[in-house]
């Protein structure tokens, strides 16, 4: 009896937490990407949208609800997902190419890269980009065969060192000229948006 | 074809210097040609009509007052929209910089202005110079004057099309992986990538800083050499600029003699993947060089097989770094700034809206190659491969004075033909990329039309570092011999240039 009450409490708490975090609620399940924000297209769990993206687990569960998560995940993914892929990972999108072969770059990987590059991309765009990048990476990986060899790297074709000029002050550009193309100006300065996020 | 539009740059300069024709009239005729044909060709993104006429009038006044004029004074020129020029927007064919007016001129533009040349306008390119077809431009593709359903090459398709459409006698370009030479090859024009550091990159919107090189484009070898002379030279504002005199490219272009030259044919740049028409014209051109007195040798550069892979790692890595500056903070497009959204989110939205797909693809690729854990396997290895490719050139140049190859494996393809197959598009740069990696000089010269589609074919000449003149020597000799054989320049064979004009 106590066990049942306990389990019920866990489920209720998890649902309440997930609802508050926007992970569940009326409407489609909202996937969480590795970045922690950036909700793009919403996808139903377990439904193939016909774009060669099979959806795995997409919910971040508090550790306490892990067992429940695993059960739900397996059921919806329709395949085997080991505990490692569920525990501690936000998303395990599995992207396949036209032949159904799994590709090396996951949508999560591409999402992470888009974050680093500060480019907002939707889930559809990320899913489309991953196989394209894979094709390119596959063809350029051939350079890796010299990775172990003791060859000096070349960064510039015509090597130059110590290119100096005399330490003399010369006129630079007036502030007004530099501000002309600016998106927003205030007090002869570039007006930037707020630096801190709402979540910060 | 109007006599003024048909004239070479050298001829136009002569007419201006002697007073036979005014610079203003020459400019006006070219501006009218642009107005009539640009709606179809879409080579120009912006035309500076008033300023061009004003400059031309200034040159006429200078001549009238007896002042000495520079070699190309009064000659109109088209400038690739990657060079900062205060008179017009500089957009890099991207929404990110749409309408952006630079607060300064690039060194190259300053040199053109100092030489009293008349800047007609800015030409179209692949967005941020990323592409081989000018299809990725945010402002529409440019059409090849030889066949309006085909690409003019890329990224400098606007410049090459402007030349082939006789809208301008000269144009500037930039070459990172072939962006001058491949458009030249597919439009039957001449384009040269100088030795890295030969022409200043100051004020040129950067793509891959260790590979970019501005260069001259024209319809014939001498004009190209004359423009090279104006553009090149040391610039203290570019710390990679070479502190040495410009090789005498004009004399080399006029020499028309390759007797005794050892010309190496690169084994790896041919065979599978190369169009039969391209290989046929190339073989004939090599044979012609032999007849002209050059010694032909076969040279193997085994690491050229890895050049494409090396380039498509090094270039995106440098691109991801160079394009980080477009953050919507100081210039360019800013999206989503509603007073609430954070700077980081505004950056993300601005970059998403400002960049096209190919640009995003390359930035992400570069970010991956440089990220922790992958650096050694990808970028680090690519830099080692770059050393090996340079060594291939070094050992090749002990056996010959120049290397030759087709400029690009195919003729101009149709719009959309390679858009879906990324690797097929990238392979357009197979022949041109090694010279960007090694930094040596290389140029493309027209050698005929392919049998299968009557589209132009180019031959690439690669010379050692600082030996740019050798490219012009071979190109000049070929040009004269071929013109003899054909009875006139190749561009005379463009079908119906008049069909480019929009009926008013």
mmCIF file of N, CA, C and O in Angstrom, chain B residues 18 63 88 173 293 304 340 343 352 375 397 409 432 435 438 501:
data_model
loop_
_atom_site.group_PDB
_atom_site.id
_atom_site.type_symbol
_atom_site.label_atom_id
_atom_site.label_comp_id
_atom_site.label_asym_id
_atom_site.label_seq_id
_atom_site.Cartn_x
_atom_site.Cartn_y
_atom_site.Cartn_z
ATOM 1 N N UNK B 18 44.913 60.157 -75.974
ATOM 2 C CA UNK B 18 45.145 60.991 -77.159
ATOM 3 C C UNK B 18 44.000 61.964 -77.390
ATOM 4 O O UNK B 18 44.105 62.860 -78.217
ATOM 5 N N UNK B 63 43.226 65.462 -68.758
ATOM 6 C CA UNK B 63 43.928 65.317 -70.030
ATOM 7 C C UNK B 63 43.992 66.662 -70.749
ATOM 8 O O UNK B 63 45.017 67.049 -71.292
ATOM 9 N N UNK B 88 28.974 53.183 -53.084
ATOM 10 C CA UNK B 88 27.810 52.326 -53.306
ATOM 11 C C UNK B 88 27.709 51.327 -52.151
ATOM 12 O O UNK B 88 28.697 51.108 -51.462
ATOM 13 N N UNK B 173 38.068 40.717 -59.136
ATOM 14 C CA UNK B 173 37.489 39.534 -58.520
ATOM 15 C C UNK B 173 38.299 39.171 -57.297
ATOM 16 O O UNK B 173 39.306 39.827 -56.994
ATOM 17 N N UNK B 293 57.046 25.700 -79.175
ATOM 18 C CA UNK B 293 58.423 25.605 -78.742
ATOM 19 C C UNK B 293 58.626 25.269 -77.286
ATOM 20 O O UNK B 293 59.754 25.242 -76.798
ATOM 21 N N UNK B 304 47.604 16.242 -54.540
ATOM 22 C CA UNK B 304 46.501 17.026 -55.088
ATOM 23 C C UNK B 304 45.173 16.291 -54.937
ATOM 24 O O UNK B 304 44.110 16.901 -54.946
ATOM 25 N N UNK B 340 13.331 43.700 -25.278
ATOM 26 C CA UNK B 340 13.259 42.659 -24.252
ATOM 27 C C UNK B 340 14.251 41.538 -24.536
ATOM 28 O O UNK B 340 14.889 41.005 -23.643
ATOM 29 N N UNK B 343 20.900 40.088 -26.065
ATOM 30 C CA UNK B 343 21.864 40.275 -27.157
ATOM 31 C C UNK B 343 22.156 38.954 -27.846
ATOM 32 O O UNK B 343 22.230 38.876 -29.079
ATOM 33 N N UNK B 352 20.478 34.088 -38.328
ATOM 34 C CA UNK B 352 19.578 33.140 -39.007
ATOM 35 C C UNK B 352 18.895 33.809 -40.194
ATOM 36 O O UNK B 352 18.732 33.204 -41.258
ATOM 37 N N UNK B 375 39.657 18.889 -33.358
ATOM 38 C CA UNK B 375 40.645 19.772 -33.986
ATOM 39 C C UNK B 375 41.760 18.986 -34.664
ATOM 40 O O UNK B 375 42.083 19.210 -35.819
ATOM 41 N N UNK B 397 57.930 22.126 -59.420
ATOM 42 C CA UNK B 397 58.587 23.262 -60.047
ATOM 43 C C UNK B 397 60.095 23.089 -60.188
ATOM 44 O O UNK B 397 60.773 23.951 -60.748
ATOM 45 N N UNK B 409 36.661 21.051 -64.212
ATOM 46 C CA UNK B 409 36.382 19.800 -64.922
ATOM 47 C C UNK B 409 35.261 19.852 -65.953
ATOM 48 O O UNK B 409 35.246 19.028 -66.856
ATOM 49 N N UNK B 432 41.496 24.260 -59.232
ATOM 50 C CA UNK B 432 41.941 25.587 -58.801
ATOM 51 C C UNK B 432 42.415 25.611 -57.353
ATOM 52 O O UNK B 432 43.281 26.393 -56.985
ATOM 53 N N UNK B 435 46.350 25.743 -55.838
ATOM 54 C CA UNK B 435 47.098 27.004 -55.845
ATOM 55 C C UNK B 435 46.684 27.943 -54.724
ATOM 56 O O UNK B 435 47.468 28.775 -54.291
ATOM 57 N N UNK B 438 48.591 26.478 -51.659
ATOM 58 C CA UNK B 438 50.034 26.705 -51.678
ATOM 59 C C UNK B 438 50.377 28.185 -51.871
ATOM 60 O O UNK B 438 51.524 28.585 -51.680
ATOM 61 N N UNK B 501 19.612 42.283 -74.651
ATOM 62 C CA UNK B 501 19.019 43.594 -74.408
ATOM 63 C C UNK B 501 17.533 43.473 -74.165
ATOM 64 O O UNK B 501 16.835 42.754 -74.860
#
